[in-house]
mmCIF file with all atom_site columns, C-alpha atoms in Angstrom:
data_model
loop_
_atom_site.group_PDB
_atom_site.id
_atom_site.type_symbol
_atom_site.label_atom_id
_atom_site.label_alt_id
_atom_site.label_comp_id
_atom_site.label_asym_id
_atom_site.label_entity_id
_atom_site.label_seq_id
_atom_site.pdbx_PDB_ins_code
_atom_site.Cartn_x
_atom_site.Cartn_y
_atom_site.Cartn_z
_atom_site.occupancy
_atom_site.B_iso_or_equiv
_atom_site.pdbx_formal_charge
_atom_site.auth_seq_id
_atom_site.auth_comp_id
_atom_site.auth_asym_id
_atom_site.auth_atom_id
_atom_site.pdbx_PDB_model_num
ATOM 1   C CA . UNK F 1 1   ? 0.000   0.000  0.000  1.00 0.00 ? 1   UNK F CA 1
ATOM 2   C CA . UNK F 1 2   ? 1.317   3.214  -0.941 1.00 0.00 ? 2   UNK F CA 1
ATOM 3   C CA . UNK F 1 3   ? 0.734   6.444  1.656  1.00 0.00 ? 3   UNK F CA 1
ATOM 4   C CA . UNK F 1 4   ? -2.588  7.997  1.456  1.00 0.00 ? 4   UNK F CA 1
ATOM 5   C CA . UNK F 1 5   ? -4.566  11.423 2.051  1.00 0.00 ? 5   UNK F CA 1
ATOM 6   C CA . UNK F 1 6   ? -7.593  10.789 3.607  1.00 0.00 ? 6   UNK F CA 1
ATOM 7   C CA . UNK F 1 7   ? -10.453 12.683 3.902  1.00 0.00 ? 7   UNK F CA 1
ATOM 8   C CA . UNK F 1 8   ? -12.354 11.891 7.122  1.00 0.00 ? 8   UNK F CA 1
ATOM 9   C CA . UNK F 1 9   ? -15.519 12.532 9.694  1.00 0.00 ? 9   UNK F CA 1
ATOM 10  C CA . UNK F 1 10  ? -16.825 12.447 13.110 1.00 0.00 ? 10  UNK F CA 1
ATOM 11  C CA . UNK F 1 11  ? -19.958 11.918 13.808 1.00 0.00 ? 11  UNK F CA 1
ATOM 12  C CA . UNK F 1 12  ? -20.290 14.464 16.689 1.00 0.00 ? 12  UNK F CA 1
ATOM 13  C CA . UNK F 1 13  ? -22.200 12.703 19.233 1.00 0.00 ? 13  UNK F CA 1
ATOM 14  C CA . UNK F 1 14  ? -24.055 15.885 21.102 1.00 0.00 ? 14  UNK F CA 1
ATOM 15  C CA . UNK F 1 15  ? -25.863 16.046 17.666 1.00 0.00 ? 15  UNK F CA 1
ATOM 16  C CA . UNK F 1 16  ? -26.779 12.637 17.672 1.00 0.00 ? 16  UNK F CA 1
ATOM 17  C CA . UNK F 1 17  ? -24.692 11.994 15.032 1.00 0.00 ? 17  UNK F CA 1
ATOM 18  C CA . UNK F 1 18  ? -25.728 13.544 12.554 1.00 0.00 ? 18  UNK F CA 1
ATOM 19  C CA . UNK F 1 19  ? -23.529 16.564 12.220 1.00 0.00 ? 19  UNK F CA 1
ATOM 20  C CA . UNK F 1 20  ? -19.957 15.734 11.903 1.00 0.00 ? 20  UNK F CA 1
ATOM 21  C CA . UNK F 1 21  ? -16.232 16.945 12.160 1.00 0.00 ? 21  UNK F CA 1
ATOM 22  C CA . UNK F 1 22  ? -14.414 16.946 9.084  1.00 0.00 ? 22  UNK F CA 1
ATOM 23  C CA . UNK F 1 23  ? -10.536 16.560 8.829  1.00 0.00 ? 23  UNK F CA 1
ATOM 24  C CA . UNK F 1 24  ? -7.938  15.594 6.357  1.00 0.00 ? 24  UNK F CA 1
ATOM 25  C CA . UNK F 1 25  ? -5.718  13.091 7.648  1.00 0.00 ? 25  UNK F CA 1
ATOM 26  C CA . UNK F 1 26  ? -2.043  11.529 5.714  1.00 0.00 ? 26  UNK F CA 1
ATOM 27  C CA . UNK F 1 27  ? -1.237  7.565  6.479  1.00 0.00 ? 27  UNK F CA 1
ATOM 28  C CA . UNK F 1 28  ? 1.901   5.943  6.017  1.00 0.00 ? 28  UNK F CA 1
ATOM 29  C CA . UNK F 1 29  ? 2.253   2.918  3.499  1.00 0.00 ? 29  UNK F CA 1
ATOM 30  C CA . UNK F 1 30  ? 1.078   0.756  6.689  1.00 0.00 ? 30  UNK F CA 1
ATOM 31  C CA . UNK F 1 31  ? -2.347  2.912  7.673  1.00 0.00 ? 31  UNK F CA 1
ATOM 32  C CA . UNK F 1 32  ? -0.637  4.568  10.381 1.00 0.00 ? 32  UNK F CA 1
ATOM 33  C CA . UNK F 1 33  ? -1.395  8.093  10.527 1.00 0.00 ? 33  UNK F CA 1
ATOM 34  C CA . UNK F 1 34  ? 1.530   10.565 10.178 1.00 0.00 ? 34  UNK F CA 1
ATOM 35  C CA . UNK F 1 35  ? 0.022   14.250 10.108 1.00 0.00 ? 35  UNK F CA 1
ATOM 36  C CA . UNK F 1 36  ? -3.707  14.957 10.464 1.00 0.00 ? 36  UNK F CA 1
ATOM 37  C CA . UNK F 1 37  ? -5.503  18.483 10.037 1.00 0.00 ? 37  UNK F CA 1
ATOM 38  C CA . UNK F 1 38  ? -8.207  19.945 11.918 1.00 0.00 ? 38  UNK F CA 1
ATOM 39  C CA . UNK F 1 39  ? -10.266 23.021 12.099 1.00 0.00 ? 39  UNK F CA 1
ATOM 40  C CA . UNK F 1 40  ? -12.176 24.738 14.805 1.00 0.00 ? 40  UNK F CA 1
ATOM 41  C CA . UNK F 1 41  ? -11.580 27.518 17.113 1.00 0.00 ? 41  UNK F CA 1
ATOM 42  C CA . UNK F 1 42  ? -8.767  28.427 19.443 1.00 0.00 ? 42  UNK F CA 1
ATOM 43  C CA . UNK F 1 43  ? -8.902  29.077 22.966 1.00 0.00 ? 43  UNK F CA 1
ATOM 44  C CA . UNK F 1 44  ? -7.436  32.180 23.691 1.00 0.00 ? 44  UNK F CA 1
ATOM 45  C CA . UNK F 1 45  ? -4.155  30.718 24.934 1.00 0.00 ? 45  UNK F CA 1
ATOM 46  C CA . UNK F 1 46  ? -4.088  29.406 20.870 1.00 0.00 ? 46  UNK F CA 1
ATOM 47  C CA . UNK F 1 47  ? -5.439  25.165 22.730 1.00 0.00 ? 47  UNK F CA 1
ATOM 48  C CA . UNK F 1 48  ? -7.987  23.869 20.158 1.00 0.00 ? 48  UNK F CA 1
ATOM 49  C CA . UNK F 1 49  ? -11.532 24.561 21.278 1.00 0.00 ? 49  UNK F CA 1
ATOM 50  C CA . UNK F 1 50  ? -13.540 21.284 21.485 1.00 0.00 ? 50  UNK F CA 1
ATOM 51  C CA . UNK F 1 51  ? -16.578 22.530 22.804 1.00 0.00 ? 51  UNK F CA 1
ATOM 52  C CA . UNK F 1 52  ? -16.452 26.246 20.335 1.00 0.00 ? 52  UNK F CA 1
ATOM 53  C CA . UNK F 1 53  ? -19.377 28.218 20.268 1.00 0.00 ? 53  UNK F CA 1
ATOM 54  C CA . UNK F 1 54  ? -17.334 31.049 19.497 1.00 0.00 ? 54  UNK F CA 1
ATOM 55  C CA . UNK F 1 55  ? -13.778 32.104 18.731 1.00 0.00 ? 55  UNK F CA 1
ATOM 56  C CA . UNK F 1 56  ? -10.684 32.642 16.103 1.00 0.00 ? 56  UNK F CA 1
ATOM 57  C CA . UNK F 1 57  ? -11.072 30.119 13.665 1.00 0.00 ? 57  UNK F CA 1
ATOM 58  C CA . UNK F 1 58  ? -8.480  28.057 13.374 1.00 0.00 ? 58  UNK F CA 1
ATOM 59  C CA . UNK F 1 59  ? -6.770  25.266 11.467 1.00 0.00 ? 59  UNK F CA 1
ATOM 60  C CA . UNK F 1 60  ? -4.386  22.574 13.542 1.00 0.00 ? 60  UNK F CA 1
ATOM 61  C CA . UNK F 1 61  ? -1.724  20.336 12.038 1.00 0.00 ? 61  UNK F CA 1
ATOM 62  C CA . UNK F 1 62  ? -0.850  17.365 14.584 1.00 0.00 ? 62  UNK F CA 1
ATOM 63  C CA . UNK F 1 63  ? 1.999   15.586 14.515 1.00 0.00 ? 63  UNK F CA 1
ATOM 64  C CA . UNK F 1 64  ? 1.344   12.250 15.501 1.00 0.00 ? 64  UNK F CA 1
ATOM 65  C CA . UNK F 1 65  ? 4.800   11.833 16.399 1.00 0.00 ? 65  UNK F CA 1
ATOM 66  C CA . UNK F 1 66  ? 4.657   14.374 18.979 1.00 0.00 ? 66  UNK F CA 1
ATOM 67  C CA . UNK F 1 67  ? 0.607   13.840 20.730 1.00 0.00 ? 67  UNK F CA 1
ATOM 68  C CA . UNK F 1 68  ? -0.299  17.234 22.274 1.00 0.00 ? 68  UNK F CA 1
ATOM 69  C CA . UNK F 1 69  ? -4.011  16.947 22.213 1.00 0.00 ? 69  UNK F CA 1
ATOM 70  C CA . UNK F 1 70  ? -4.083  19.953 24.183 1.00 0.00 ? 70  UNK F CA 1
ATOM 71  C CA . UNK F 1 71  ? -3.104  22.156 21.493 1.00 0.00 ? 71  UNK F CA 1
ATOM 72  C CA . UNK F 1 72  ? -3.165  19.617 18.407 1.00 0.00 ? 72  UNK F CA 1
ATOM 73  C CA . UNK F 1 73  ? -6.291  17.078 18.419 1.00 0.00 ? 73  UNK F CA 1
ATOM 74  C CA . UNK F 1 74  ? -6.470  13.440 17.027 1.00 0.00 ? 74  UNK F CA 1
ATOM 75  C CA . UNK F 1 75  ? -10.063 12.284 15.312 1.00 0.00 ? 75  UNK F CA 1
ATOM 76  C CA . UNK F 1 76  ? -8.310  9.333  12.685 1.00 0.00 ? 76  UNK F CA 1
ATOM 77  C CA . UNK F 1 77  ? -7.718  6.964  15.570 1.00 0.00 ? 77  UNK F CA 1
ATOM 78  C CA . UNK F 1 78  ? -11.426 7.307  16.883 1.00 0.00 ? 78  UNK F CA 1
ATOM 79  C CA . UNK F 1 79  ? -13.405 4.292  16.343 1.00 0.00 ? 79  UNK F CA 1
ATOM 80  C CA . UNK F 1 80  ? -16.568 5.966  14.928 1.00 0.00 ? 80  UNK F CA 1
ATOM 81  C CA . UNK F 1 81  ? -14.528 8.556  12.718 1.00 0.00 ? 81  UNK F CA 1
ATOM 82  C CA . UNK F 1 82  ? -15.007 7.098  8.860  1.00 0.00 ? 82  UNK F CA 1
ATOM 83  C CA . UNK F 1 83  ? -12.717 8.130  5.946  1.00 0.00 ? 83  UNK F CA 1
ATOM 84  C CA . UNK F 1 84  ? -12.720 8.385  1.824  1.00 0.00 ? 84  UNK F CA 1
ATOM 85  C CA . UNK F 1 85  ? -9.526  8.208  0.508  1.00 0.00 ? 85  UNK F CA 1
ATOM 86  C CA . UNK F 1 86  ? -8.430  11.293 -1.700 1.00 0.00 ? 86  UNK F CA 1
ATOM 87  C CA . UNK F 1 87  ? -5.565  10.457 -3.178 1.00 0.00 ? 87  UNK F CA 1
ATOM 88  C CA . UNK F 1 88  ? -3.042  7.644  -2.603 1.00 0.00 ? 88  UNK F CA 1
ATOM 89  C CA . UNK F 1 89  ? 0.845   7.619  -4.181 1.00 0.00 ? 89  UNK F CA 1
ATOM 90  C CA . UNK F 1 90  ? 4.473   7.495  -3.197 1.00 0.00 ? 90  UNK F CA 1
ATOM 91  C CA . UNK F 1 91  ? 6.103   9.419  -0.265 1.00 0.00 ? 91  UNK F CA 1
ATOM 92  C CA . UNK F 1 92  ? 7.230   12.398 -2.387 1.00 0.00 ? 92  UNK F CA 1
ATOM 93  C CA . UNK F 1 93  ? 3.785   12.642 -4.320 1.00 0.00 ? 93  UNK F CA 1
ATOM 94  C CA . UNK F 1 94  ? 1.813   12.529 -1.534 1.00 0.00 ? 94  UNK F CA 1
ATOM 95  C CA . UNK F 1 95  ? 4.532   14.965 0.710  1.00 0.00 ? 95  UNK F CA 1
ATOM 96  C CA . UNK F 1 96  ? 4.168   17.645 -1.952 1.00 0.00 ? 96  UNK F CA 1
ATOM 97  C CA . UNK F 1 97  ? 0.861   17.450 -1.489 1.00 0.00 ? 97  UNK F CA 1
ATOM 98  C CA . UNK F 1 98  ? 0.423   17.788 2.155  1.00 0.00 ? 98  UNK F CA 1
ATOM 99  C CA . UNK F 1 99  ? 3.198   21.028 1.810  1.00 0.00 ? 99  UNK F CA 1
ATOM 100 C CA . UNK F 1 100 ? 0.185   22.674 0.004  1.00 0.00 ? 100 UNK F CA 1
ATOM 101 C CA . UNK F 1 101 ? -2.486  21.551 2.712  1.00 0.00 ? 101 UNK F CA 1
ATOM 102 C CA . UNK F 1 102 ? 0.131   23.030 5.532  1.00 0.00 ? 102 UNK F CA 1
ATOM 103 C CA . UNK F 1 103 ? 0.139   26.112 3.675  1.00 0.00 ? 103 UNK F CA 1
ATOM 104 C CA . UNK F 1 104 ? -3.346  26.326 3.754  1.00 0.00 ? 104 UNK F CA 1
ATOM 105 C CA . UNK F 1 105 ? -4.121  25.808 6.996  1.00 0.00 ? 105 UNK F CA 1
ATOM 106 C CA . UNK F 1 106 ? -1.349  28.573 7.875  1.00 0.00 ? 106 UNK F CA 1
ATOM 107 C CA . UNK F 1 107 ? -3.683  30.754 6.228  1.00 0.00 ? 107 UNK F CA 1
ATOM 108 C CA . UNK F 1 108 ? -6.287  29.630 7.738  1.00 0.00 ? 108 UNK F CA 1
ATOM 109 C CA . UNK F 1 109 ? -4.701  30.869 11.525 1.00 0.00 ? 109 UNK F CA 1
ATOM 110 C CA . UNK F 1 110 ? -3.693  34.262 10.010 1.00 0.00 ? 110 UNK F CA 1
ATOM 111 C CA . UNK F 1 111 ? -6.676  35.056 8.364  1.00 0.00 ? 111 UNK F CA 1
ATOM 112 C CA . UNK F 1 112 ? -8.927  36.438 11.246 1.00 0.00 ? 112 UNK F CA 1
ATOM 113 C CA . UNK F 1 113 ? -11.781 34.800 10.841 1.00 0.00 ? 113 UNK F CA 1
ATOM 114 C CA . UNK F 1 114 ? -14.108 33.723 13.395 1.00 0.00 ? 114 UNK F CA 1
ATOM 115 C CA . UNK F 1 115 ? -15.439 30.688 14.254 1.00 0.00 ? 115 UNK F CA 1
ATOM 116 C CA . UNK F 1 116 ? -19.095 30.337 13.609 1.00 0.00 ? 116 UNK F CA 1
ATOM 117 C CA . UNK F 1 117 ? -21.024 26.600 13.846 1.00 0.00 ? 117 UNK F CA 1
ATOM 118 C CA . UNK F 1 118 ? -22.994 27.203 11.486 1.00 0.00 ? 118 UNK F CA 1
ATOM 119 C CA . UNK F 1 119 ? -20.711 28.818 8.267  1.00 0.00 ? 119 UNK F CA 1
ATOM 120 C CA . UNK F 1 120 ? -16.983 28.729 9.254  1.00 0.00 ? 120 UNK F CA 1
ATOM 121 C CA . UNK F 1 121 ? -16.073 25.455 10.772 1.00 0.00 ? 121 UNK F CA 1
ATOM 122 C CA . UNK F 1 122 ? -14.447 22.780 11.030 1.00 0.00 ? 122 UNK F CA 1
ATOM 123 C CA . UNK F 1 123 ? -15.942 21.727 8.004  1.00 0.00 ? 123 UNK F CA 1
ATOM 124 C CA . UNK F 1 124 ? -15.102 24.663 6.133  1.00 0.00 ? 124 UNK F CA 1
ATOM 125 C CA . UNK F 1 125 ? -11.576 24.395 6.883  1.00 0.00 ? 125 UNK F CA 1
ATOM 126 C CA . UNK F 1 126 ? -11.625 20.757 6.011  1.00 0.00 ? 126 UNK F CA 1
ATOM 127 C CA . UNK F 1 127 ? -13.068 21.500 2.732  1.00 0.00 ? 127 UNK F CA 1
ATOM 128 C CA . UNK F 1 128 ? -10.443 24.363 2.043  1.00 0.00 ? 128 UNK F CA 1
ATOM 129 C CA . UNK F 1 129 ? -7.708  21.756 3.347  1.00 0.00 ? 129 UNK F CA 1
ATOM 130 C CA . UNK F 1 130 ? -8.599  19.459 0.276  1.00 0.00 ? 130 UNK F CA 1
ATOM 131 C CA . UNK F 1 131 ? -9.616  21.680 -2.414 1.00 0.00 ? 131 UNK F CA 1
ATOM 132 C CA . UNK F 1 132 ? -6.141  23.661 -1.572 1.00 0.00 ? 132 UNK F CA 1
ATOM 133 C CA . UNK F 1 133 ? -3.913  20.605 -2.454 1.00 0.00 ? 133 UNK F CA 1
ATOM 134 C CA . UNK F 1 134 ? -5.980  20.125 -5.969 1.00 0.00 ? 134 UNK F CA 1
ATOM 135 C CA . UNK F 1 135 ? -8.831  17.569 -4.154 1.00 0.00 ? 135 UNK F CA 1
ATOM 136 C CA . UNK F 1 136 ? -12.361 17.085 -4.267 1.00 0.00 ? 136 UNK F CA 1
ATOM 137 C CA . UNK F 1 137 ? -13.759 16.854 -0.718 1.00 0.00 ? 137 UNK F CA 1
ATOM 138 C CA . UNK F 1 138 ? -16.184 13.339 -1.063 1.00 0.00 ? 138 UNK F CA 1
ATOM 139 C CA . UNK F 1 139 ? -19.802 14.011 -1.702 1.00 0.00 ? 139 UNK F CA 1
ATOM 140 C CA . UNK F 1 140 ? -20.935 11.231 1.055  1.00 0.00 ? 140 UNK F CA 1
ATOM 141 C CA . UNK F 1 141 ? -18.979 13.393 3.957  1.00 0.00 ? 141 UNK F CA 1
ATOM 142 C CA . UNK F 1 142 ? -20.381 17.136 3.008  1.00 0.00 ? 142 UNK F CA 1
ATOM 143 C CA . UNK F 1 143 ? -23.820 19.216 2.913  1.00 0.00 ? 143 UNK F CA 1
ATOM 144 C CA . UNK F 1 144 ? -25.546 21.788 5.185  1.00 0.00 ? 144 UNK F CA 1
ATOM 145 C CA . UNK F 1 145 ? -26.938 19.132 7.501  1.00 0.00 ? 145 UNK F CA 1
ATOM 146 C CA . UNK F 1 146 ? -24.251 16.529 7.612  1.00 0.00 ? 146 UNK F CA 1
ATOM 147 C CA . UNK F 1 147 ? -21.120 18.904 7.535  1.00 0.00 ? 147 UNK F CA 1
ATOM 148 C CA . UNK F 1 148 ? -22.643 22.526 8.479  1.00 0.00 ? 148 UNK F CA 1
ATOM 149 C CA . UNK F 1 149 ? -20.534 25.390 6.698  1.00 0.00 ? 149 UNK F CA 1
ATOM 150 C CA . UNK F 1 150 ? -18.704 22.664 4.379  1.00 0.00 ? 150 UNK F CA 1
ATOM 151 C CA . UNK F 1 151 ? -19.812 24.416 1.692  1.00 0.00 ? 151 UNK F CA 1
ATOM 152 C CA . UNK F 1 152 ? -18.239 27.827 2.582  1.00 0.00 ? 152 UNK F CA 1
ATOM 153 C CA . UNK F 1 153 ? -15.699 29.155 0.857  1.00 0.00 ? 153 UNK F CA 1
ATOM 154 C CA . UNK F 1 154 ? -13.148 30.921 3.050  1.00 0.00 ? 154 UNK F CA 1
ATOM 155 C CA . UNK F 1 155 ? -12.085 33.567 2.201  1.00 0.00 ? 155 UNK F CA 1
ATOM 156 C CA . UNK F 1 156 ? -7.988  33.320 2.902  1.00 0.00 ? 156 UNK F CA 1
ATOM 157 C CA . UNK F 1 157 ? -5.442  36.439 1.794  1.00 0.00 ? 157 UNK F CA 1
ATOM 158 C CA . UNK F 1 158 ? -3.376  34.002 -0.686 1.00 0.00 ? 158 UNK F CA 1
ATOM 159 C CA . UNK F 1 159 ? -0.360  36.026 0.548  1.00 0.00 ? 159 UNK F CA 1
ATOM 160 C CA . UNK F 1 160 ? -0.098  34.882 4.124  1.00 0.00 ? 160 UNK F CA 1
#
């Protein structure tokens, strides 16, 4: 198996379920996860908000090496999360890659925005994660009820 980019969800369970937590995940040639991105808000001492309601929106690459779920939170590993694979290749293919979706989500923390459930999410930054390295966020894992605010587009200075 070559390494893969991975587009995945949680099903958040205060909302039954039904809504979910998208993220972009990269797995080594073995399924082990390497990097993984998330979106959401940040705490005002820059932890990732797991509970937001409100705050800076806010995109979060964790290391898997490293395991600070404090600041850097881990949704591959859970057991309900399911994943569509996005595009699957050889270390370098799939590294180049990935250098565009870090670059993204570095725009994503210096744009300003603010968290809203509803329009800018984690969903949104998901979907900006994927479509910024060339990919097509899956159909089955996006839509206003499913993936509130995967549709938005953020709007990121393409500077920063």
């Amino acid at each position: 198996m070559n390494h893969r980019i991975l587009f995945g969800s949680y099903p958040i369970p205060r909302f039954a379920g039904i809504a979910s937590h998208n993220f972009v995940v990269w797995t080594d040639e073995t399924g082990r996860p390497l990097y993984e991105i998330n979106g959401g808000a940040a705490n005002a001492d820059g932890s990732f908000n797991y509970c937001a309601i409100r705050g800076r929106l806010t995109a979060v690459v964790t290391d898997y090496s490293k395991r600070d779920l404090i600041y850097c939170p881990e949704f591959y590993v859970r057991p309900t999360s399911r994943t569509t694979l996005l595009l699957e290749g050889n270390y370098t293919s799939i590294a180049t890659k990935w250098r565009a979706a870090v670059d993204v989500a570095s725009r994503i923390r210096a744009s300003g925005l603010i968290y809203s459930f509803l329009i800018q999410n984690s969903n949104s930054v998901a979907t900006a994660i994927a479509e910024g390295m060339g990919l097509t966020p899956p159909s089955a894992a996006v839509g206003r009820v499913r993936a509130p605010g995967s549709y938005r587009h953020l709007a990121l200075d393409q500077a920063a």
